[in-house]
PDB file of C-alpha atoms and ligand atoms in Angstrom:
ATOM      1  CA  UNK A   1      32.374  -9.801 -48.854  1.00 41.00           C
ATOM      2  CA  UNK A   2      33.650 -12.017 -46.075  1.00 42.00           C
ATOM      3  CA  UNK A   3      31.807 -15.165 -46.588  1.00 45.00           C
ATOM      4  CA  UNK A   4      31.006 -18.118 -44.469  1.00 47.00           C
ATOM      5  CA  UNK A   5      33.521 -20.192 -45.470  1.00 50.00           C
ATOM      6  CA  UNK A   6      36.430 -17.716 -45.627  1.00 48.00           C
ATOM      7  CA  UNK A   7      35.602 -17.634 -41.371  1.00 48.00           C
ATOM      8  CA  UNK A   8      35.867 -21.093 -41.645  1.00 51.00           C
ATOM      9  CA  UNK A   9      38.646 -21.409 -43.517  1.00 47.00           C
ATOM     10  CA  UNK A  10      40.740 -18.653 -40.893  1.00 54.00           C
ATOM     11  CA  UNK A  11      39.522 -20.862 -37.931  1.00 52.00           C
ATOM     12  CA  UNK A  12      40.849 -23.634 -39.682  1.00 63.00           C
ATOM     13  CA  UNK A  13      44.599 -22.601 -41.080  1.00 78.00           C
ATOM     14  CA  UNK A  14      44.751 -20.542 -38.083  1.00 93.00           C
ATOM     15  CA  UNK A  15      47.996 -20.984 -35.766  1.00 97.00           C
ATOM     16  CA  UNK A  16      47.387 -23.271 -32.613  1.00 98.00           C
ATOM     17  CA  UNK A  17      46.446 -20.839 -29.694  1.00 98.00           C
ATOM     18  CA  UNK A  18      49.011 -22.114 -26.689  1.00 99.00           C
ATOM     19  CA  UNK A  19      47.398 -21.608 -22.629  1.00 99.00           C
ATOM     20  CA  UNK A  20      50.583 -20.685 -20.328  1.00 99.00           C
ATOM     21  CA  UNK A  21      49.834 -21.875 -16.685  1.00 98.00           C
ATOM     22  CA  UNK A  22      52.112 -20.618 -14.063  1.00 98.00           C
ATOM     23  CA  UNK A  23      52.487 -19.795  -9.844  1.00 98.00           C
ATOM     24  CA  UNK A  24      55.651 -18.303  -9.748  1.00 98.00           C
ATOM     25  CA  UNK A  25      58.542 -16.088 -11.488  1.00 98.00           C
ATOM     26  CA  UNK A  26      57.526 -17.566 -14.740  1.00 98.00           C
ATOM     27  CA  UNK A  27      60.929 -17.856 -16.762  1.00 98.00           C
ATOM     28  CA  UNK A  28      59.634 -20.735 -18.494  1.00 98.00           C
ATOM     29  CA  UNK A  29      56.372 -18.716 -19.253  1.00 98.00           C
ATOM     30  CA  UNK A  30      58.786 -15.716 -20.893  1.00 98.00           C
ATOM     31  CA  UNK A  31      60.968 -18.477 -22.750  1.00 98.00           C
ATOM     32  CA  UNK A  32      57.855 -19.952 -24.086  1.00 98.00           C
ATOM     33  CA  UNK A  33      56.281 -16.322 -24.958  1.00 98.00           C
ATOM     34  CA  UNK A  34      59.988 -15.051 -26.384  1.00 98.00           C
ATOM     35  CA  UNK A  35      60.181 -18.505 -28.794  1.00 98.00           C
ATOM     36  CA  UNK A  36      56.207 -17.411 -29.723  1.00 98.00           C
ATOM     37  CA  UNK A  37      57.493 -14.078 -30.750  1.00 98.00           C
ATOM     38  CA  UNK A  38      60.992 -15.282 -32.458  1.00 98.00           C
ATOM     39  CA  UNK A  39      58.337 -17.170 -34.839  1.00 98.00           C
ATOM     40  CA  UNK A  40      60.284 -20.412 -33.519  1.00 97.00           C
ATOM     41  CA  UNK A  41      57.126 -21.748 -32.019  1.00 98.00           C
ATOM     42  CA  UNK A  42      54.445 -21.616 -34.618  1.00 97.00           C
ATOM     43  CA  UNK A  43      51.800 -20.606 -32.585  1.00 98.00           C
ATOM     44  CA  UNK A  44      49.912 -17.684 -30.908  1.00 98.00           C
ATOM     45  CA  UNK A  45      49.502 -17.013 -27.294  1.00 98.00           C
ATOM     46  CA  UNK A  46      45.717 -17.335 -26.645  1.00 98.00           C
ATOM     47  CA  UNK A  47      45.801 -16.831 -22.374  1.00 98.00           C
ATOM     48  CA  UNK A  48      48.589 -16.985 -19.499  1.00 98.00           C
ATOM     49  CA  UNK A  49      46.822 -17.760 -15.947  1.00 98.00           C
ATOM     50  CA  UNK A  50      48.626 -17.284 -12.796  1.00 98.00           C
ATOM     51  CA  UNK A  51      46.656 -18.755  -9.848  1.00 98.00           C
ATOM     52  CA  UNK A  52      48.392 -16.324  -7.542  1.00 98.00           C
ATOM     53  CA  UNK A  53      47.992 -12.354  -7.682  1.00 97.00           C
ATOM     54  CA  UNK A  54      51.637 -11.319  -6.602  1.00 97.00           C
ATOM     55  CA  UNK A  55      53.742 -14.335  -8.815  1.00 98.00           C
ATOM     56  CA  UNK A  56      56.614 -12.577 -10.229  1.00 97.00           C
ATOM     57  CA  UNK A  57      55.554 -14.020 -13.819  1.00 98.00           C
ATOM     58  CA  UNK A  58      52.147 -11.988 -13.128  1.00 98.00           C
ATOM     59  CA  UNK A  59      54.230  -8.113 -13.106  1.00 98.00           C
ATOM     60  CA  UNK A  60      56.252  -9.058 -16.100  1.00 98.00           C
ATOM     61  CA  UNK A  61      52.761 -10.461 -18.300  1.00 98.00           C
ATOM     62  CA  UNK A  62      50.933  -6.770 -17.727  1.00 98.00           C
ATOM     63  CA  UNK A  63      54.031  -5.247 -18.887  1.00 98.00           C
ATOM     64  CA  UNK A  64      54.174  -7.171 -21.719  1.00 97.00           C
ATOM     65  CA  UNK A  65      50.189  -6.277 -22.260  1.00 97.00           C
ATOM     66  CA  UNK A  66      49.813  -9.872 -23.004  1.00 98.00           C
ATOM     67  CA  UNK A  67      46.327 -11.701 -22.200  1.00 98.00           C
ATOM     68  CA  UNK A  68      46.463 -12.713 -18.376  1.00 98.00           C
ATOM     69  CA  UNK A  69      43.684 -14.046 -16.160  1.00 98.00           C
ATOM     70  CA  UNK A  70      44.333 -14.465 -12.179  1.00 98.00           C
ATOM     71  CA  UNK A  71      42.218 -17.103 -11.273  1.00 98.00           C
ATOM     72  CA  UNK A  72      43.296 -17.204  -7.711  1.00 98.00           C
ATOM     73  CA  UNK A  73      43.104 -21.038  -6.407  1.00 98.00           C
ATOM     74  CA  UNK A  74      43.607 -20.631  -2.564  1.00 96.00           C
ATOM     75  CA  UNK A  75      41.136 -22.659  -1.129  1.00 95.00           C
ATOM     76  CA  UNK A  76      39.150 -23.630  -3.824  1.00 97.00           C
ATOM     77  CA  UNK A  77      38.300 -27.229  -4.422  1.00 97.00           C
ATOM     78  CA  UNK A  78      40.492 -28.881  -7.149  1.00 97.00           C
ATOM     79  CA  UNK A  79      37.812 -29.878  -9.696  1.00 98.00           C
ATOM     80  CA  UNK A  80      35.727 -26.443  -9.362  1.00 98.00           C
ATOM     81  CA  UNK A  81      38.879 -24.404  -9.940  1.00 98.00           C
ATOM     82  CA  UNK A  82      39.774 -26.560 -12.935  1.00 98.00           C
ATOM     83  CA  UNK A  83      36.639 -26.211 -14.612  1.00 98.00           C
ATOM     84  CA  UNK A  84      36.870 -22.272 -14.197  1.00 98.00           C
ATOM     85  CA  UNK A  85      40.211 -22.420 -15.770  1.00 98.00           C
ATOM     86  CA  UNK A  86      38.977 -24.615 -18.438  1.00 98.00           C
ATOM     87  CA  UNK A  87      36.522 -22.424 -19.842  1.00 98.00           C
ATOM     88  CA  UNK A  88      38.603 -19.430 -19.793  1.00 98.00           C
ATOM     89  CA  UNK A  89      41.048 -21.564 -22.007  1.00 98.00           C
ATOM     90  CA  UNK A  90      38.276 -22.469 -24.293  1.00 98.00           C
ATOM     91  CA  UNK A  91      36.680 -19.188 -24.486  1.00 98.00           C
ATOM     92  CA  UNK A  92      40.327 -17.956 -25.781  1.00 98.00           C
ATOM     93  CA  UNK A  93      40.565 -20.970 -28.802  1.00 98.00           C
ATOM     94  CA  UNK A  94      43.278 -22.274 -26.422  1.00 98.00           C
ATOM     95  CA  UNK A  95      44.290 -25.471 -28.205  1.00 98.00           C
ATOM     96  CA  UNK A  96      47.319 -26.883 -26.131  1.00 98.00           C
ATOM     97  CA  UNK A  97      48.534 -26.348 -22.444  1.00 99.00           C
ATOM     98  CA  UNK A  98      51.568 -25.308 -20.898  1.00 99.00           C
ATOM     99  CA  UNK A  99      52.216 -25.812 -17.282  1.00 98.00           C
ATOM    100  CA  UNK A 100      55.379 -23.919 -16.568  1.00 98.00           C
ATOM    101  CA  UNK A 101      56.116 -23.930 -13.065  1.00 98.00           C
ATOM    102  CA  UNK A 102      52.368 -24.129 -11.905  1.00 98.00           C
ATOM    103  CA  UNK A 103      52.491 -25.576  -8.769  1.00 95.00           C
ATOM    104  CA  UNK A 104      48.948 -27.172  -8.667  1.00 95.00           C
ATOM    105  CA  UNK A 105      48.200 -30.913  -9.801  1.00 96.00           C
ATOM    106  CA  UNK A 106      45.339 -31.242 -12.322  1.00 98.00           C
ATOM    107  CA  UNK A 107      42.472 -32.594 -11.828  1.00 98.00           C
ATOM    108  CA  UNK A 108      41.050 -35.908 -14.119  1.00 98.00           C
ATOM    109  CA  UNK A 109      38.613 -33.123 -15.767  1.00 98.00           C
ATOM    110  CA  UNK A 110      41.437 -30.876 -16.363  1.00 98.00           C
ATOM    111  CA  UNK A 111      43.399 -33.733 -18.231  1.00 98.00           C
ATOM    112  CA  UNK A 112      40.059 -35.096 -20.222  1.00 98.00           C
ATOM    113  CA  UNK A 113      39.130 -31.581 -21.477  1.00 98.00           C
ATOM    114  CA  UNK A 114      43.000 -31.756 -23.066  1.00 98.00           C
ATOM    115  CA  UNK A 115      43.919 -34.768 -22.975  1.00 97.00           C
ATOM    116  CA  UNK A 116      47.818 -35.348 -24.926  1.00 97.00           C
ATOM    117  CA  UNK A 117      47.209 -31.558 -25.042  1.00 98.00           C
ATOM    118  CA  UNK A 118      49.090 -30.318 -21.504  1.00 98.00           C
ATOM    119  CA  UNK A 119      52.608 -30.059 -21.179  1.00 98.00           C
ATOM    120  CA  UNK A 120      54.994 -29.710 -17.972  1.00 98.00           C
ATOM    121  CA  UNK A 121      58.182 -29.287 -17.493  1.00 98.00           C
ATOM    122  CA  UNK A 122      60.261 -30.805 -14.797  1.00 98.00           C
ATOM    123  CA  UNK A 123      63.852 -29.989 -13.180  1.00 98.00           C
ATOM    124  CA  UNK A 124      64.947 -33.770 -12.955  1.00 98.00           C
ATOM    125  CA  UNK A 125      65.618 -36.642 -15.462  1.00 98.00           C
ATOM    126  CA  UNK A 126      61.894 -38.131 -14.592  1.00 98.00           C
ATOM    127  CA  UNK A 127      60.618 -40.257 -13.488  1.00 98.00           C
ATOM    128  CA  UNK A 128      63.387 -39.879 -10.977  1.00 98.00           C
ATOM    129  CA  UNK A 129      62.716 -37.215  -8.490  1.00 98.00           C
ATOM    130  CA  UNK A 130      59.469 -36.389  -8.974  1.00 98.00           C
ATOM    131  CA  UNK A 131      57.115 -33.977  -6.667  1.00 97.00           C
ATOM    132  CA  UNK A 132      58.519 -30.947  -4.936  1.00 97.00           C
ATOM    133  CA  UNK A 133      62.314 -29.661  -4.328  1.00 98.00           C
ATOM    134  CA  UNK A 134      63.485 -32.339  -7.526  1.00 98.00           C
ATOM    135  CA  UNK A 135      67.194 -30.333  -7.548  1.00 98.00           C
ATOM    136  CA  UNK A 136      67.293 -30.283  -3.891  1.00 98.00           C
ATOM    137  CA  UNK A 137      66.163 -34.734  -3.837  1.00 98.00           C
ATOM    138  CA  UNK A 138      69.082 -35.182  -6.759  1.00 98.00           C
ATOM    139  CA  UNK A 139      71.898 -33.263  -4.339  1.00 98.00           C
ATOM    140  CA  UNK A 140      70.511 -35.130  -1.466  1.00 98.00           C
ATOM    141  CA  UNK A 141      70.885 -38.676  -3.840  1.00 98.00           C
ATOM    142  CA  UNK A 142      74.425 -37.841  -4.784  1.00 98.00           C
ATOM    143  CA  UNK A 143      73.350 -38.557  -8.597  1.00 98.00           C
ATOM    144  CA  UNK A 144      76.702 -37.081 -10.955  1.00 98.00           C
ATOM    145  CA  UNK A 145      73.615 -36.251 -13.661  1.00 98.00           C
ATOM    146  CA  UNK A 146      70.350 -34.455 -13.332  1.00 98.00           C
ATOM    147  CA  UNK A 147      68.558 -32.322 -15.936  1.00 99.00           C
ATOM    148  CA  UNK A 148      64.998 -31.076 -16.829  1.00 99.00           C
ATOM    149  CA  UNK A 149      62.174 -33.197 -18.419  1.00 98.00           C
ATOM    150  CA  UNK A 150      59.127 -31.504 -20.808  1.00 98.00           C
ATOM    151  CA  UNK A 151      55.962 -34.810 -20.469  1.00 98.00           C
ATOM    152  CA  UNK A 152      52.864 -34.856 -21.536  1.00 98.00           C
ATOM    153  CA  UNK A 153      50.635 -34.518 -18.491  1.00 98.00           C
ATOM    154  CA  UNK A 154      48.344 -37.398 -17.480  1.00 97.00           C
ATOM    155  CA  UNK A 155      46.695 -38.544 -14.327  1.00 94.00           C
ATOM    156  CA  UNK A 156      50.252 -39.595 -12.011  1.00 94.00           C
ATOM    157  CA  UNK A 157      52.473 -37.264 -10.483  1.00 94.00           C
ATOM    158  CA  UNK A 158      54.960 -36.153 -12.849  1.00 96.00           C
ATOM    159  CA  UNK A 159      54.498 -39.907 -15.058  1.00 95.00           C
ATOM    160  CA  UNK A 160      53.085 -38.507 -17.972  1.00 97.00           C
ATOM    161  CA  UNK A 161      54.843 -39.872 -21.337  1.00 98.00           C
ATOM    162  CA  UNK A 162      58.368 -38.056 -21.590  1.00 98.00           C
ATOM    163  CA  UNK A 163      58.803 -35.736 -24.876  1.00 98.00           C
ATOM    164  CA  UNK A 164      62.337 -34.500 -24.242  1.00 98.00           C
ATOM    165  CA  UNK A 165      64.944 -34.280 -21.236  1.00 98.00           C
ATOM    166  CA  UNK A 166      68.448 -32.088 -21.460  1.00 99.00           C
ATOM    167  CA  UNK A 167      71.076 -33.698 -19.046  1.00 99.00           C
ATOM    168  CA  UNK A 168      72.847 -31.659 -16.743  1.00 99.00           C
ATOM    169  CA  UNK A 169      76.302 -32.742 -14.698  1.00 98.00           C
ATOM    170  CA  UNK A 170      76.365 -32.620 -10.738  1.00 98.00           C
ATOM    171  CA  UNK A 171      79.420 -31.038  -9.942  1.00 98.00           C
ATOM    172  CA  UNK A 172      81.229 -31.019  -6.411  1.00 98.00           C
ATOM    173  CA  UNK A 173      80.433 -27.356  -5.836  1.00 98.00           C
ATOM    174  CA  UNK A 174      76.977 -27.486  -6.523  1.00 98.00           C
ATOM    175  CA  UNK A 175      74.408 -26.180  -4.049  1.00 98.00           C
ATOM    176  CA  UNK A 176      70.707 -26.259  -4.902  1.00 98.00           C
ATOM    177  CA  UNK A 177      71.072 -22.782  -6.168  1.00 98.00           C
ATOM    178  CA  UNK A 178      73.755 -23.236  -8.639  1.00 98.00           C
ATOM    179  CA  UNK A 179      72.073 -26.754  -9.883  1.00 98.00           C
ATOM    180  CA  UNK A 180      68.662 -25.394  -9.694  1.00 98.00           C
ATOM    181  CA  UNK A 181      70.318 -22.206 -11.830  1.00 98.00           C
ATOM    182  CA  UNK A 182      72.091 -24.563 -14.685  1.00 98.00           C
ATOM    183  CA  UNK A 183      69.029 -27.042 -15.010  1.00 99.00           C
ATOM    184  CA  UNK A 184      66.798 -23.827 -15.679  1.00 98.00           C
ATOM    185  CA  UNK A 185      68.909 -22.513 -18.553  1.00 98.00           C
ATOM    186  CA  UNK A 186      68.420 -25.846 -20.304  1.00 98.00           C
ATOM    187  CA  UNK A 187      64.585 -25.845 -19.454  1.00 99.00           C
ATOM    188  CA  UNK A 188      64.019 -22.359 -21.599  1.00 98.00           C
ATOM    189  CA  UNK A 189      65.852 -24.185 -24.231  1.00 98.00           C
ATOM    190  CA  UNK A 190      64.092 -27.712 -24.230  1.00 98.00           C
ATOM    191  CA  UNK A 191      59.930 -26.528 -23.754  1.00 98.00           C
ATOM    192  CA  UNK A 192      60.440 -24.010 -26.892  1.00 98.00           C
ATOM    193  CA  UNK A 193      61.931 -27.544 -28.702  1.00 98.00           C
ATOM    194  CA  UNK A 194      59.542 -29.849 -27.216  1.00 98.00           C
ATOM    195  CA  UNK A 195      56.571 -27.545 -27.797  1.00 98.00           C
ATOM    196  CA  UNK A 196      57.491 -27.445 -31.721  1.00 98.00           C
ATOM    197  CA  UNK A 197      58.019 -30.827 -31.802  1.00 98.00           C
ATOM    198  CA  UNK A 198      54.537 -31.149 -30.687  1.00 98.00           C
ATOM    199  CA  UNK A 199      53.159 -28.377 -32.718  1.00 98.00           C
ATOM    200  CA  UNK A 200      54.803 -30.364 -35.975  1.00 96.00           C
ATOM    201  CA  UNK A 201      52.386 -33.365 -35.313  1.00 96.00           C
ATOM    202  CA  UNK A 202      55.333 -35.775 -36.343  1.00 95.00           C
ATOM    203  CA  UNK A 203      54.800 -37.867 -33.571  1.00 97.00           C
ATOM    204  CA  UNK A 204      52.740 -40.804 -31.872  1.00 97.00           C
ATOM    205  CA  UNK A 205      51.917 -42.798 -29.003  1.00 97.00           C
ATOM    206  CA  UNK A 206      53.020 -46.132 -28.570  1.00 96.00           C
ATOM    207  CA  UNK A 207      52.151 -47.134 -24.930  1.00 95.00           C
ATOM    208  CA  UNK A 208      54.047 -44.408 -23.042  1.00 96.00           C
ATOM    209  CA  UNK A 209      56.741 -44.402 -25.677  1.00 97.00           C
ATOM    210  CA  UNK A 210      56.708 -41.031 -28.074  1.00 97.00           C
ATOM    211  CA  UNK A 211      57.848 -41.888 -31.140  1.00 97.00           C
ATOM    212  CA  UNK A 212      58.702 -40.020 -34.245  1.00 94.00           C
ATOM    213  CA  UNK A 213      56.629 -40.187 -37.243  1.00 93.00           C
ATOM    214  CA  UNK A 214      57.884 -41.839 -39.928  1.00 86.00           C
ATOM    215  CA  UNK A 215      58.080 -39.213 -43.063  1.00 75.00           C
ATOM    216  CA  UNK A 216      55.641 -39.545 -45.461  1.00 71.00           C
ATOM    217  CA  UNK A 217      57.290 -41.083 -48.668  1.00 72.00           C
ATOM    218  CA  UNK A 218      57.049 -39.466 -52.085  1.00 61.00           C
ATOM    219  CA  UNK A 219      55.411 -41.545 -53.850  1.00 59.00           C
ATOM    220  CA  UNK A 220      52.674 -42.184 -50.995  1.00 49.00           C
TER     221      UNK A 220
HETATM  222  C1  GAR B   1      61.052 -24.579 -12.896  1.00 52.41           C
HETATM  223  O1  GAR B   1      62.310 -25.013 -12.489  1.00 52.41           O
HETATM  224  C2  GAR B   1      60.154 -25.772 -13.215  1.00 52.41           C
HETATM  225  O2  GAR B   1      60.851 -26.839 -13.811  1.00 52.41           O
HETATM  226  C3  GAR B   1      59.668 -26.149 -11.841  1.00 52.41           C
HETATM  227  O3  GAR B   1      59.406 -24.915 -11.222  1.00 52.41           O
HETATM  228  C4  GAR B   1      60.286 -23.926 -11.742  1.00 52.41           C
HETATM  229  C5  GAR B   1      59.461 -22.753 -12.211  1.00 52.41           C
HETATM  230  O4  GAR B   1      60.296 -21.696 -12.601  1.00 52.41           O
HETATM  231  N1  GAR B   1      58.505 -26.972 -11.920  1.00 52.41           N
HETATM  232  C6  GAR B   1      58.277 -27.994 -11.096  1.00 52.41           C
HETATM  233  O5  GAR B   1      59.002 -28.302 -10.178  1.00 52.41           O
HETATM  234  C7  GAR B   1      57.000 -28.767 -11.394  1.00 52.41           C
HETATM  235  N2  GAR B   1      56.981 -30.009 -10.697  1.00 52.41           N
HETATM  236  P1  GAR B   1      59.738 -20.526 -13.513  1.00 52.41           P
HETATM  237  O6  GAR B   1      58.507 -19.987 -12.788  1.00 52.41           O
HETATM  238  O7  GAR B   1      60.834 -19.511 -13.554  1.00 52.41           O
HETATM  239  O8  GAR B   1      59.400 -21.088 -14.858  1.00 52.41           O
END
């Protein structure tokens, strides 16, 4: 007999049930999804959501039969839209957000309803460079380093507290192409190893400073 508390027990020790937000050709998404299945993130996929129909990323998730909802977001008001993608999270058991190229800024109900829960990644060494085009601002700076950024999302543009950044070198012969190109090989690699840092629950918040846990001693 499957009892009461065995359900609760399974909702319990389940794995943490990850939302995948995306607009685009979701490489970040399929990193994410590949580290899922590699058991390297300890975690299940509860939902993607595109909020556009013909994103690249959209294709590849049918093929993949994994859950996908299209909740398109041309003009729909920010909050409304949020709240729509909200529940469909919730009604999943989606535990922790990933925006991975979603091109869309949360709303404040968004953030509240998972709040140190949402994660972005970003393709500059925040907070410089923030907002749109962030390899094309760095070439346009003349910075010798850029790189990629995974944050927890709060209410600023791109200023959420910064989990982990991967540096990547300017060089001479870089156009936006070939930076943009470099910077997104290191992004694959640093959500997966942000994301389980996360997922490990070694960490806290000290003002906007992420800090590592200290271990738990033997003796207690
Ligand atoms: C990535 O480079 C990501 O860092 C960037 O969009 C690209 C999405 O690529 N995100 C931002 O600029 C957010 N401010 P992908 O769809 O292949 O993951």
């Amino acid at each position: 007999m499957f009892s009461m508390a065995d359900h609760l027990e399974s909702a319990e020790s389940r794995r943490p049930r990850l939302g995948i937000l995306f607009s685009g050709r979701g490489s970040n998404c399929q990193a994410i999804v590949a580290a899922v299945n590699s058991g390297h993130i300890p975690a299940e996929i509860g939902l993607l959501v595109s909020n556009r129909e013909h994103a690249p990323g959209v294709a590849w998730a049918r093929q993949q039969q994994l859950p996908l909802r299209i909740i398109a977001s041309a003009g729909r008001e920010r909050e409304e839209y949020d709240r729509e993608v909200v529940a469909s999270l919730r009604e999943q058991g989606v535990d922790w957000v990933c925006l991975a190229g979603f091109m869309r800024l949360l709303s404040a109900y968004f953030i509240a309803a998972y709040r140190n829960r949402i994660l972005n990644i970003h393709p500059s060494l925040l907070p410089a460079f923030p907002g749109l085009e962030a390899q094309r601002q760095a070439l346009e700076y003349g910075v010798r380093y850029s790189g990629c950024t995974v944050h927890l999302v709060d209410e600023s543009l791109d200023g959420g507290p910064i989990i982990a950044q991967a540096v990547v070198p300017v060089l001479d012969t870089d156009d936006e192409t070939a930076l943009a190109a470099r910077i997104l090989e290191q992004e694959h690699r640093l959500y997966a190893e942000a994301l389980r840092y996360m997922l490990s629950g070694g960490y806290y918040l000290q003002g906007r400073r992420l800090l590592r846990a200290p271990a738990p001693s033997a003796t207690g």
